[in-house]
Coordinates of N, CA and C in Angstrom, one line a residue:
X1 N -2.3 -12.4 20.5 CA -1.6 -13.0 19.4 C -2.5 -14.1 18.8
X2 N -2.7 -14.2 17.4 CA -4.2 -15.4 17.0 C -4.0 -15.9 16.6
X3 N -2.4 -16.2 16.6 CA -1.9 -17.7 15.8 C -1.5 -18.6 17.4
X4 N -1.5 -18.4 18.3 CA -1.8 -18.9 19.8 C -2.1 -20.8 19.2
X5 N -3.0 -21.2 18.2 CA -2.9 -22.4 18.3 C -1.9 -23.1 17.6
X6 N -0.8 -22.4 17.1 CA -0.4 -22.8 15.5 C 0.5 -24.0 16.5
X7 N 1.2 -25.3 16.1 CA 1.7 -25.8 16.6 C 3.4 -25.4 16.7
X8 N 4.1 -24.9 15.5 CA 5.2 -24.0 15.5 C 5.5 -23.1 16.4
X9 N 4.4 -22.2 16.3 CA 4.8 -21.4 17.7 C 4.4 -21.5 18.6
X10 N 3.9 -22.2 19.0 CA 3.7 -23.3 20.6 C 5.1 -23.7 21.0
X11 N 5.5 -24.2 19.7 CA 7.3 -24.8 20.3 C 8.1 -23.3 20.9
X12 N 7.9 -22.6 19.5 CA 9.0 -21.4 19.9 C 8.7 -21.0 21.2
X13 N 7.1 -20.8 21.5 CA 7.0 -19.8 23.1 C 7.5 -20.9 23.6
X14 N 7.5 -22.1 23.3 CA 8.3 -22.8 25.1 C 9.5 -22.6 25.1
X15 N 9.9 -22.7 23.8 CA 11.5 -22.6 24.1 C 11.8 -21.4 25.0
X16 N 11.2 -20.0 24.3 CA 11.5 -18.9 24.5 C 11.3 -18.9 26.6
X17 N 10.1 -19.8 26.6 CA 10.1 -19.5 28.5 C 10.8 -20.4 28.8
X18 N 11.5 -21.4 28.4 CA 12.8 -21.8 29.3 C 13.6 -21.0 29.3
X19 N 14.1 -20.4 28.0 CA 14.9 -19.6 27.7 C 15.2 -18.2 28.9
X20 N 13.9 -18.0 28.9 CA 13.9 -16.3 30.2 C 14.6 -16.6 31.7
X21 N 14.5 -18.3 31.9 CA 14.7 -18.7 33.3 C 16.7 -19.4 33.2
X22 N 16.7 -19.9 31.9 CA 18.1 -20.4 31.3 C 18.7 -19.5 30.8
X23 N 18.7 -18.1 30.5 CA 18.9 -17.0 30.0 C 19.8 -15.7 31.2
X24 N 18.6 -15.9 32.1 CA 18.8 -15.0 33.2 C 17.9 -13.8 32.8
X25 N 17.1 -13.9 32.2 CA 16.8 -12.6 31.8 C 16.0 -11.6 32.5
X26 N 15.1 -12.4 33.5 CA 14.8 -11.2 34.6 C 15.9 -10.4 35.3
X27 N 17.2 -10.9 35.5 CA 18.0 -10.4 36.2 C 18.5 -8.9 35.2
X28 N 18.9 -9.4 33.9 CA 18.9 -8.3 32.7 C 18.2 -7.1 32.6
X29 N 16.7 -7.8 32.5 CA 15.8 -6.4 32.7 C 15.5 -6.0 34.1
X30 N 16.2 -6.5 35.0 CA 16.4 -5.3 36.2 C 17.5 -4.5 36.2
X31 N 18.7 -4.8 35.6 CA 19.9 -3.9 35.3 C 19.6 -2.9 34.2
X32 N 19.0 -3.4 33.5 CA 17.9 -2.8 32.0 C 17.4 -1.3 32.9
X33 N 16.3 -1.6 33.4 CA 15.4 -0.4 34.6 C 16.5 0.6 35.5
X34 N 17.7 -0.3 35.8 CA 18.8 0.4 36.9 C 19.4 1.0 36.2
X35 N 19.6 0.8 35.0 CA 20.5 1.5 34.2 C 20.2 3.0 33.6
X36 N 18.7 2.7 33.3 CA 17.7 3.7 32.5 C 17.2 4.7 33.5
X37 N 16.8 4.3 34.5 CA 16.6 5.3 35.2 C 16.3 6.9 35.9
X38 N 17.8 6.8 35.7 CA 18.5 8.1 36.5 C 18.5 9.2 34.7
X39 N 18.1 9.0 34.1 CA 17.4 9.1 32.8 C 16.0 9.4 32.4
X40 N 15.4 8.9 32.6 CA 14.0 9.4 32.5 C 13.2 10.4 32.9
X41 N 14.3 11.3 34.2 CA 12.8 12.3 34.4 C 13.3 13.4 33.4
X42 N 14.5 13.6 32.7 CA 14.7 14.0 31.3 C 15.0 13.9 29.9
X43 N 14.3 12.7 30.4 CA 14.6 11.8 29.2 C 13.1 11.4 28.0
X44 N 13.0 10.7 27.3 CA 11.9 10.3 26.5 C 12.2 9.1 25.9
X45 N 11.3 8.1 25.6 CA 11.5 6.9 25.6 C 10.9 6.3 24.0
X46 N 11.8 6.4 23.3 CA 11.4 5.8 21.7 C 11.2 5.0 21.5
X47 N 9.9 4.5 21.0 CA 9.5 3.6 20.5 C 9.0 3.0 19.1
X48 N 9.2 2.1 18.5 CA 9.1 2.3 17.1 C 7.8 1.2 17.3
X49 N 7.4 0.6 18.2 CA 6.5 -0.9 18.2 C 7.3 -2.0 17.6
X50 N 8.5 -1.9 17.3 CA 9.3 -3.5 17.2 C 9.6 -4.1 18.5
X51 N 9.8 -5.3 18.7 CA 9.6 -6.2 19.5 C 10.7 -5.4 20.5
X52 N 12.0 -4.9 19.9 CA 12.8 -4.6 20.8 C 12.8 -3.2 21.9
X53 N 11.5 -2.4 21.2 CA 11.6 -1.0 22.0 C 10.2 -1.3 22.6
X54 N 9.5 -2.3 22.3 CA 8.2 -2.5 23.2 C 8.5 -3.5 24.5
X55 N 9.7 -4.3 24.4 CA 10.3 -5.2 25.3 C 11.2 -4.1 26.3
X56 N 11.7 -3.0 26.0 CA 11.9 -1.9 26.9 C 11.3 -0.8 27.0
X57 N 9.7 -0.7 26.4 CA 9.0 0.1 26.9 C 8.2 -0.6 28.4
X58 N 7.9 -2.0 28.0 CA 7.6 -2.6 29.5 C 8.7 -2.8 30.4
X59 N 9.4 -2.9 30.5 CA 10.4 -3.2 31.6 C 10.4 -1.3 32.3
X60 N 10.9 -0.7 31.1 CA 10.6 0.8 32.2 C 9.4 1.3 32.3
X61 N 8.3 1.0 32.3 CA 6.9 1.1 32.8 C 6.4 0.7 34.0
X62 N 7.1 -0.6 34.2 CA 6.7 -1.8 34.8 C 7.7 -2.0 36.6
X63 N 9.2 -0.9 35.7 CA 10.0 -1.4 36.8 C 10.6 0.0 37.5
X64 N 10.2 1.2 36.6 CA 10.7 2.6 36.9 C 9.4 3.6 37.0
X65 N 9.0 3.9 35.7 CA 8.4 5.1 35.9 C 6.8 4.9 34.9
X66 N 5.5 4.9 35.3 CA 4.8 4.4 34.7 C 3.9 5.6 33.4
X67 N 4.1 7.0 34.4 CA 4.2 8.2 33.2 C 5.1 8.8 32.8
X68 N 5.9 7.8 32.2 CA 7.2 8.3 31.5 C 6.8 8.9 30.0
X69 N 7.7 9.8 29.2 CA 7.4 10.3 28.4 C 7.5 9.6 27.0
X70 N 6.5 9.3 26.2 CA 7.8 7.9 24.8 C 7.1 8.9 23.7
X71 N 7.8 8.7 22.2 CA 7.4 9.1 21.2 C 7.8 8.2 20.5
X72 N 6.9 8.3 19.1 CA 6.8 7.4 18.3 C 6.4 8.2 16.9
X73 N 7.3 7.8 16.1 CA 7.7 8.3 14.6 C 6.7 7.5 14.0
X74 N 5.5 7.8 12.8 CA 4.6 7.6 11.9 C 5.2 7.7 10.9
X75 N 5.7 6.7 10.2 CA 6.5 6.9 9.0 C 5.4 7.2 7.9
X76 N 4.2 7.0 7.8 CA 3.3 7.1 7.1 C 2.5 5.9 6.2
X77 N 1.7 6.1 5.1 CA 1.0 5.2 4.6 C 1.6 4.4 4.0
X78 N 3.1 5.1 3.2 CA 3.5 4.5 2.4 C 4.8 3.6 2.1
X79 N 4.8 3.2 3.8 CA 6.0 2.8 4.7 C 6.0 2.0 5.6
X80 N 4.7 2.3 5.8 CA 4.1 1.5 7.1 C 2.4 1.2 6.9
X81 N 2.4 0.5 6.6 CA 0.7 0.2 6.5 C -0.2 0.6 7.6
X82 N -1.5 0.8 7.3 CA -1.9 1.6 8.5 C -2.3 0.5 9.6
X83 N -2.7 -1.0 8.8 CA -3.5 -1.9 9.8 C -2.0 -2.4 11.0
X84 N -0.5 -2.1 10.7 CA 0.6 -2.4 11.4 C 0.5 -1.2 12.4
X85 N 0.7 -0.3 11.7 CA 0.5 1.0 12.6 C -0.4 1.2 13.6
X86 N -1.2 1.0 13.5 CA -2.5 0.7 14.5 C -2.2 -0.3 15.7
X87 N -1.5 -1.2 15.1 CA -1.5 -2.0 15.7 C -0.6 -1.8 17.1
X88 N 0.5 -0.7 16.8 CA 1.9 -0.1 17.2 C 1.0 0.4 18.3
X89 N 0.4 1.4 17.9 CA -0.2 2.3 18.4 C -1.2 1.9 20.0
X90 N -1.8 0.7 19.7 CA -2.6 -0.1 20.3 C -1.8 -0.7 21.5
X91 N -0.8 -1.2 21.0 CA 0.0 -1.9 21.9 C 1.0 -1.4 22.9
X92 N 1.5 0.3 22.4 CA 2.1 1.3 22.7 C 1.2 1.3 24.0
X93 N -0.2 1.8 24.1 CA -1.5 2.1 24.8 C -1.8 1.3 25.8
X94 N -1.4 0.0 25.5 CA -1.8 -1.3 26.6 C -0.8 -1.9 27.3
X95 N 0.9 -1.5 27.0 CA 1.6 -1.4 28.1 C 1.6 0.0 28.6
X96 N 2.2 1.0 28.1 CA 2.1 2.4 29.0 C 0.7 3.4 29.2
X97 N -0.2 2.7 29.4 CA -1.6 3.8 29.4 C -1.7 5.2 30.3
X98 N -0.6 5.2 31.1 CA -0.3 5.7 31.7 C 0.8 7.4 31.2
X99 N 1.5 6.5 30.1 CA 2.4 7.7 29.6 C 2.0 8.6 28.9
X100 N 3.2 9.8 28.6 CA 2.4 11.1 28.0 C 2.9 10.7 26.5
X101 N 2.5 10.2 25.3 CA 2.5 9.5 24.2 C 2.3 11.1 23.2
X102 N 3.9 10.9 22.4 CA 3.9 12.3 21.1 C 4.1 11.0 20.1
X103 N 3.4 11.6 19.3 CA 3.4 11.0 17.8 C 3.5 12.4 16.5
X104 N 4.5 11.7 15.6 CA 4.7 12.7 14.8 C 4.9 11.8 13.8
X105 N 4.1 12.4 12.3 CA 3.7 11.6 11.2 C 4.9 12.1 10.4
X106 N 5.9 11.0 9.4 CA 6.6 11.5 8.8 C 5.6 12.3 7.8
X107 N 6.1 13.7 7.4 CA 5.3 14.1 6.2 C 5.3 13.8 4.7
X108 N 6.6 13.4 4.2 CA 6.5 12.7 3.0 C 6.2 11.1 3.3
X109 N 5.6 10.7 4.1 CA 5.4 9.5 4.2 C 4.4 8.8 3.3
X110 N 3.4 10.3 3.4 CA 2.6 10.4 2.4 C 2.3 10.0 1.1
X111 N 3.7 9.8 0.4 CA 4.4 9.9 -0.7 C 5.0 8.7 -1.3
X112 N 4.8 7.8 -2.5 CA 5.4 6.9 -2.9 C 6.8 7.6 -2.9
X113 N 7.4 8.3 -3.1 CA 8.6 9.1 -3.2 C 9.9 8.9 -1.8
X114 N 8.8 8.7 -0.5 CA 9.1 8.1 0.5 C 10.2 6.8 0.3
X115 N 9.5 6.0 -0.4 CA 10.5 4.3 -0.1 C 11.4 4.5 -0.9
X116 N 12.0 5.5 -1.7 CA 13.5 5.7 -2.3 C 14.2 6.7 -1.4
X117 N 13.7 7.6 -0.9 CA 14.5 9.0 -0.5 C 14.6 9.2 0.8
X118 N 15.3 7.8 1.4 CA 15.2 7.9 2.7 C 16.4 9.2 3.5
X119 N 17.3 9.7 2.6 CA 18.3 10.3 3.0 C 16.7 11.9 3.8
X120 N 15.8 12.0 3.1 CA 15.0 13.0 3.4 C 14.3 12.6 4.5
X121 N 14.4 11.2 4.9 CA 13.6 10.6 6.2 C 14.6 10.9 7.2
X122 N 16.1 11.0 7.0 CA 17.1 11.1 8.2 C 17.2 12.6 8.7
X123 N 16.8 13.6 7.8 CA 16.5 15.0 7.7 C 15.6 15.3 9.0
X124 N 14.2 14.9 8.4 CA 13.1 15.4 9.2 C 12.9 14.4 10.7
X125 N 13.4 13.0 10.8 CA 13.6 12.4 11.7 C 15.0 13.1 13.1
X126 N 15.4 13.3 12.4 CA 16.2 14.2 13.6 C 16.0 15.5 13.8
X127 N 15.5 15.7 13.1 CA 14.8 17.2 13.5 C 14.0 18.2 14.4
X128 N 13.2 16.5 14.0 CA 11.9 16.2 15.3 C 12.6 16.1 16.3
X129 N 13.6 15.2 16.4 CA 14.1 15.3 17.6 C 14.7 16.1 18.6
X130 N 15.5 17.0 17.7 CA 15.3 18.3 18.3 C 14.8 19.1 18.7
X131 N 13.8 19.2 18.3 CA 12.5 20.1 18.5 C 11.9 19.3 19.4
X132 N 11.9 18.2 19.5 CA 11.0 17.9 21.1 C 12.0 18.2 22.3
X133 N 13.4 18.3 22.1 CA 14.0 19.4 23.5 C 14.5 18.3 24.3
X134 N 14.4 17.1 24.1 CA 14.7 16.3 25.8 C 15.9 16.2 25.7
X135 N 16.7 15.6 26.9 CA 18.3 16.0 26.9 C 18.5 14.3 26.6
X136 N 17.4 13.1 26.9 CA 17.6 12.0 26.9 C 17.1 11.3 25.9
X137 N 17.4 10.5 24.9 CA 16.6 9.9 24.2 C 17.1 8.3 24.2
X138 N 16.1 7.6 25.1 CA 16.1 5.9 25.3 C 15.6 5.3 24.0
X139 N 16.3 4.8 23.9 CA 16.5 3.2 22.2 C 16.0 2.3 22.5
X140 N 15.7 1.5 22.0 CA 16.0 -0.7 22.2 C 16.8 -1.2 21.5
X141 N 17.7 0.0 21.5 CA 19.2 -0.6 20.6 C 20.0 -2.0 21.4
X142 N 20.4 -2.8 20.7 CA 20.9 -4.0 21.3 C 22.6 -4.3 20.5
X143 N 23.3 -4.8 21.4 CA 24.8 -4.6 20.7 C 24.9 -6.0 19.7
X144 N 24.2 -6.8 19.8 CA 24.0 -8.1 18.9 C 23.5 -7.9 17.7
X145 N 23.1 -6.8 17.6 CA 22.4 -6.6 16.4 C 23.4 -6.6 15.3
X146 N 24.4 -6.1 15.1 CA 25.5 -5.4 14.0 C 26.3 -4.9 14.5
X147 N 27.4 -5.1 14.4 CA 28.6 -4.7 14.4 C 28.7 -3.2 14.7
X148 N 28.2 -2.2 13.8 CA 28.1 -1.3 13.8 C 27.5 -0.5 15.1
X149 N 26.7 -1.3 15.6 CA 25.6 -1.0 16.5 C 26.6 -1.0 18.0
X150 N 27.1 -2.6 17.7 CA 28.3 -2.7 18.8 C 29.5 -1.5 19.0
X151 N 29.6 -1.1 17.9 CA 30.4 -0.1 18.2 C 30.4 1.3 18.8
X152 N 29.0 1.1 18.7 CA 28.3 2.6 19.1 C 28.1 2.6 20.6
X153 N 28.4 1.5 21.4 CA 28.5 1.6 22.6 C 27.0 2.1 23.6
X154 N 26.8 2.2 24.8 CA 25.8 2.2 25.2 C 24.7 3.2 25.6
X155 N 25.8 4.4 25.5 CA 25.8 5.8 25.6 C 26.4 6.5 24.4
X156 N 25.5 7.1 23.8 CA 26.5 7.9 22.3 C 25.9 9.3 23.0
X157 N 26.8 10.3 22.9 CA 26.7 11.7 23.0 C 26.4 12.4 21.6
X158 N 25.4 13.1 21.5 CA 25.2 13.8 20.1 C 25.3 15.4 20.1
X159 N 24.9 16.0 19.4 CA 24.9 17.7 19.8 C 24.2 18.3 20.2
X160 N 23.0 17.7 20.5 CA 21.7 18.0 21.2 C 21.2 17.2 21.7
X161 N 21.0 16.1 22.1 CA 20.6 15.0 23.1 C 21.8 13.8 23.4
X162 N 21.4 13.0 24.4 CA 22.4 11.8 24.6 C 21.4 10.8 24.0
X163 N 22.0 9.5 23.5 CA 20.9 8.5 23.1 C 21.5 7.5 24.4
X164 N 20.5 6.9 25.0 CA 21.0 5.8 26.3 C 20.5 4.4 25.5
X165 N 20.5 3.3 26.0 CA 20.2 2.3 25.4 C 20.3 1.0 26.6
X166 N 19.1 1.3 27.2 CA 19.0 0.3 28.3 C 19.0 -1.1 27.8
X167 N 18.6 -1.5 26.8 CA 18.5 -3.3 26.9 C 19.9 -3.5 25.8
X168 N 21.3 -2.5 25.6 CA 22.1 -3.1 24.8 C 22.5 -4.5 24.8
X169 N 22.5 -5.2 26.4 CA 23.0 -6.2 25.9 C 21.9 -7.6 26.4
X170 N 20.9 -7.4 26.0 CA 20.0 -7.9 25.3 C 20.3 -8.4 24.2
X171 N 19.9 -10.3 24.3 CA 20.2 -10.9 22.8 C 18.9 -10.9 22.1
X172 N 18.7 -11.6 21.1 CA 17.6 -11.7 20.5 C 16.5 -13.0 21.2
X173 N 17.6 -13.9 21.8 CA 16.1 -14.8 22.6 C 16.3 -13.6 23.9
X174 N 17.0 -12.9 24.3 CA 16.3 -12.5 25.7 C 15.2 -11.1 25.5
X175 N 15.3 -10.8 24.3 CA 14.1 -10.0 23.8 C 12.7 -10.5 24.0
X176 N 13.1 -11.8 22.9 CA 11.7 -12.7 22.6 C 11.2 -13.3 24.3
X177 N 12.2 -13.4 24.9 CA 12.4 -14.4 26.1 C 11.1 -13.3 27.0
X178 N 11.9 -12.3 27.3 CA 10.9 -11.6 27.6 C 9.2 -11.0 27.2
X179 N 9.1 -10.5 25.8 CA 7.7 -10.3 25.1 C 6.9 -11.7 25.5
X180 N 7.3 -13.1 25.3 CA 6.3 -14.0 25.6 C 6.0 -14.5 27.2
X181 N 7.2 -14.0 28.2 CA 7.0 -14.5 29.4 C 6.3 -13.1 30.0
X182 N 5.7 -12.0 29.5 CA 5.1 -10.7 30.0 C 3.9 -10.3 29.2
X183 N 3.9 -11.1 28.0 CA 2.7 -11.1 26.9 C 3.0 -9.6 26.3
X184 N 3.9 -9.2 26.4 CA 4.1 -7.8 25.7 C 3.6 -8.1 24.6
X185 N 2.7 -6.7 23.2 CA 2.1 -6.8 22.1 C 3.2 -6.5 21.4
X186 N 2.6 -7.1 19.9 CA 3.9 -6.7 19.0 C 2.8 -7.2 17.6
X187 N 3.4 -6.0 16.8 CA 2.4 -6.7 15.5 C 2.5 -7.6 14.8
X188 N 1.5 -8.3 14.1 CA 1.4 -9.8 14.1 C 1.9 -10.4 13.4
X189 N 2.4 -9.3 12.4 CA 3.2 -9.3 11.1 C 4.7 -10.0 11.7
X190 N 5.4 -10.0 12.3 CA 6.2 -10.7 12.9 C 6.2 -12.4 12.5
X191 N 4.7 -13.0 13.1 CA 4.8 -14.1 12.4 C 5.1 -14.6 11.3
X192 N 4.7 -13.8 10.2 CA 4.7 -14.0 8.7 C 6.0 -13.9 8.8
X193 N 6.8 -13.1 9.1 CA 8.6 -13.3 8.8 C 9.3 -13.7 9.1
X194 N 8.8 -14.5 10.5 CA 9.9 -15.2 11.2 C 9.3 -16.4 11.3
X195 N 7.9 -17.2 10.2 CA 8.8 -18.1 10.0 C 9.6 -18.7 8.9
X196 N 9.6 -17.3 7.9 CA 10.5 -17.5 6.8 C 11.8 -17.2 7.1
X197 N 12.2 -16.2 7.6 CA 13.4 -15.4 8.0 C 14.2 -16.1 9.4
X198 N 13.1 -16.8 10.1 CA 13.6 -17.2 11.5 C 13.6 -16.1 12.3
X199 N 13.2 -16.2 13.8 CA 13.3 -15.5 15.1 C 14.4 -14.2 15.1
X200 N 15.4 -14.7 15.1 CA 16.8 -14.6 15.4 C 16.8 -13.0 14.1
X201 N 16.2 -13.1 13.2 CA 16.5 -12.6 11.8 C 15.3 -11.3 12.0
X202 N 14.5 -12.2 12.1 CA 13.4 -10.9 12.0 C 13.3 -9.7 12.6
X203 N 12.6 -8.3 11.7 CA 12.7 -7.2 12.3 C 11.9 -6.6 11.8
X204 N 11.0 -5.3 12.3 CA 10.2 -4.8 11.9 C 10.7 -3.7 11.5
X205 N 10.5 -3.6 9.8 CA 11.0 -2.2 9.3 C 10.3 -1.5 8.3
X206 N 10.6 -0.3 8.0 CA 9.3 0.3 6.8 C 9.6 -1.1 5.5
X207 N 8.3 -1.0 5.2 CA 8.0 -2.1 3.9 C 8.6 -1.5 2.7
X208 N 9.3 -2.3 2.2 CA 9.6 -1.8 0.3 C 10.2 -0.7 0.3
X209 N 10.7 -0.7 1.0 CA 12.0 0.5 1.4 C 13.4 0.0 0.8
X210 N 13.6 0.6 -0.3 CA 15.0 1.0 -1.0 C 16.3 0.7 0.1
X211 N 15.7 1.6 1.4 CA 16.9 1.4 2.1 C 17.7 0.1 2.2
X212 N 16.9 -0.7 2.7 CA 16.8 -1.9 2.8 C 17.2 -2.9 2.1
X213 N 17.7 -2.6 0.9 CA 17.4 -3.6 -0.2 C 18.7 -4.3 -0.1
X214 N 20.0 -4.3 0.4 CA 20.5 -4.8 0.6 C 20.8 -6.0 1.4
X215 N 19.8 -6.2 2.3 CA 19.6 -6.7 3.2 C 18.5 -7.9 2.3
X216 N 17.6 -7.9 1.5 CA 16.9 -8.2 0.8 C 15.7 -8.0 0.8
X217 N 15.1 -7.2 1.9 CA 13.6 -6.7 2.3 C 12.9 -6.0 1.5
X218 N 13.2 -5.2 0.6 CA 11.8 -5.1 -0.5 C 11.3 -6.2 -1.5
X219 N 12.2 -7.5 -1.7 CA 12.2 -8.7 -2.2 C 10.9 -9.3 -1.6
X220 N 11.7 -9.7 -0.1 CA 10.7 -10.7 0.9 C 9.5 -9.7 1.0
X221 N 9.4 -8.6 1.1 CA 8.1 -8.0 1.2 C 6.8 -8.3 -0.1
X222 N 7.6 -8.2 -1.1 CA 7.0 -8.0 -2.3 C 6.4 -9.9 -2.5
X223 N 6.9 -10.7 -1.5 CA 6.5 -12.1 -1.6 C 5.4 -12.1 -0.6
X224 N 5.6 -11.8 0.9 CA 4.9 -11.8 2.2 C 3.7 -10.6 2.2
X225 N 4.0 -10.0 2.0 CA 3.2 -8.5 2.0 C 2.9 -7.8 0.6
X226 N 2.6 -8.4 -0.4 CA 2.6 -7.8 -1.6 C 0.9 -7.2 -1.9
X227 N -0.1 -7.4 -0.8 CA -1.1 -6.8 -0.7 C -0.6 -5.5 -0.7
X228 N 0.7 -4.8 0.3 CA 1.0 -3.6 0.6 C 1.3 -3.3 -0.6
X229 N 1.8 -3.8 -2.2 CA 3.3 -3.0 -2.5 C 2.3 -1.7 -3.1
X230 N 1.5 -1.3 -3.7 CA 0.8 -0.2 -4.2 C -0.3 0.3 -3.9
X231 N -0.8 -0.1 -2.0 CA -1.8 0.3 -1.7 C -1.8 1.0 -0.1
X232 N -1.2 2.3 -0.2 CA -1.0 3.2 0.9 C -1.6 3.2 2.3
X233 N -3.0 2.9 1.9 CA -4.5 3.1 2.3 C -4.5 2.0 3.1
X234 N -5.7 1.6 4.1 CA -5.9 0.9 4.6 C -6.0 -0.6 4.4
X235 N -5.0 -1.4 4.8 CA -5.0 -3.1 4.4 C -5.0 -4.0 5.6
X236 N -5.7 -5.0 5.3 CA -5.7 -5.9 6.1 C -4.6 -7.1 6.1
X237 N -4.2 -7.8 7.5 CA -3.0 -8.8 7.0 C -4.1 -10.0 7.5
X238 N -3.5 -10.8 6.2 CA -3.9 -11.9 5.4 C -2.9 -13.3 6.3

């Protein structure tokens, strides 16, 4: 992380490491690993590289199974910048080096056509999923996230796989609580939004994505990241 000197987030990582010991949160991510478990030798472990599926890719690396199976969705150029992506990818590598790592590129990702037509991303995204066969698919779904999310409980049954969701009740400092007391990687892009958006708020999601707009994120992108809004290709963050 190379903002390490900034004085701002000096504060937040202390907060965040009292937080892990005032929290309880090692105790969490051992119920997190106990939970997931009995899961994994048919299971597969999703990861998107947001703080929350890389904070439960280390915990079941670390505390269960170290060649566990994880995949990770490439939404593409036009969704995901490649210098973030990389970055996913990198960090994916440096906690599980050990795992058997499927990556599959959305194929219209390709496509400015992508950040309006996401109903065609929900298509080909479960698709994949089916076609990779596992009976398990682990999340870093968290029940604090939305309502909705809470509703969905911690086990959802689908027609072709179960989704589990080891860190549901994981808050948002016991997320953060953990990435900074374990140095888990997370892309750097993070900083830029949280300290506009705050900790608590921030989330890693495709950029200038239509979906989103309610929420206001093709806005904030087009202010924070507007290097990205018309350049697919390779970018650097500023």
């Amino acid at each position: 992380m190379t903002a390490s000197g900034d004085e701002w987030l000096e504060r937040w990582r202390e907060y965040f490491l009292a937080w892990y010991d005032e929290g309880g949160v090692e105790a969490k991510a051992e119920e997190a690993a106990s939970f997931a478990e009995p899961y994994l030798e048919e299971g597969i472990v999703s990861v998107s590289g947001g703080k929350d599926s890389m904070a439960m890719l280390h915990i079941l690396v670390t505390r269960c199974k170290p060649d566990l199976c994880v995949f990770h969705w490439d939404h593409g150029p036009w969704l995901m910048p490649r210098e973030v992506e990389r970055e996913i990818l990198e960090g994916i590598a440096a906690v599980a080096p050990r795992a058997r790592l499927i990556v599959r590129e959305y194929a219209l990702g390709s496509e400015e056509r992508s950040r309006w037509d996401w109903r065609t991303w929900y298509k080909a995204f479960f698709s994949t999923l089916a076609q990779l066969g596992y009976r398990y698919h682990l999340l870093g779904i968290r029940a604090d996230e939305s309502c909705r999310r809470r509703a969905r409980g911690r086990i959802v049954r689908r027609r072709q796989w179960t989704e589990v969701h080891p860190i549901y009740y994981f808050t948002w400092r016991d997320t953060w609580a953990y990435v900074f007391k374990h140095g888990v990687p997370f892309p750097r892009v993070y900083f830029r939004y949280a300290r506009l958006v705050g900790w608590d708020r921030v989330r890693l999601v495709t950029f200038f994505d239509r979906e989103f707009e309610k929420y206001g994120s093709p806005q904030l992108d087009s202010v924070l990241s507007w290097r990205w809004r018309n350049s697919p290709g390779p970018t650097g963050i500023t």
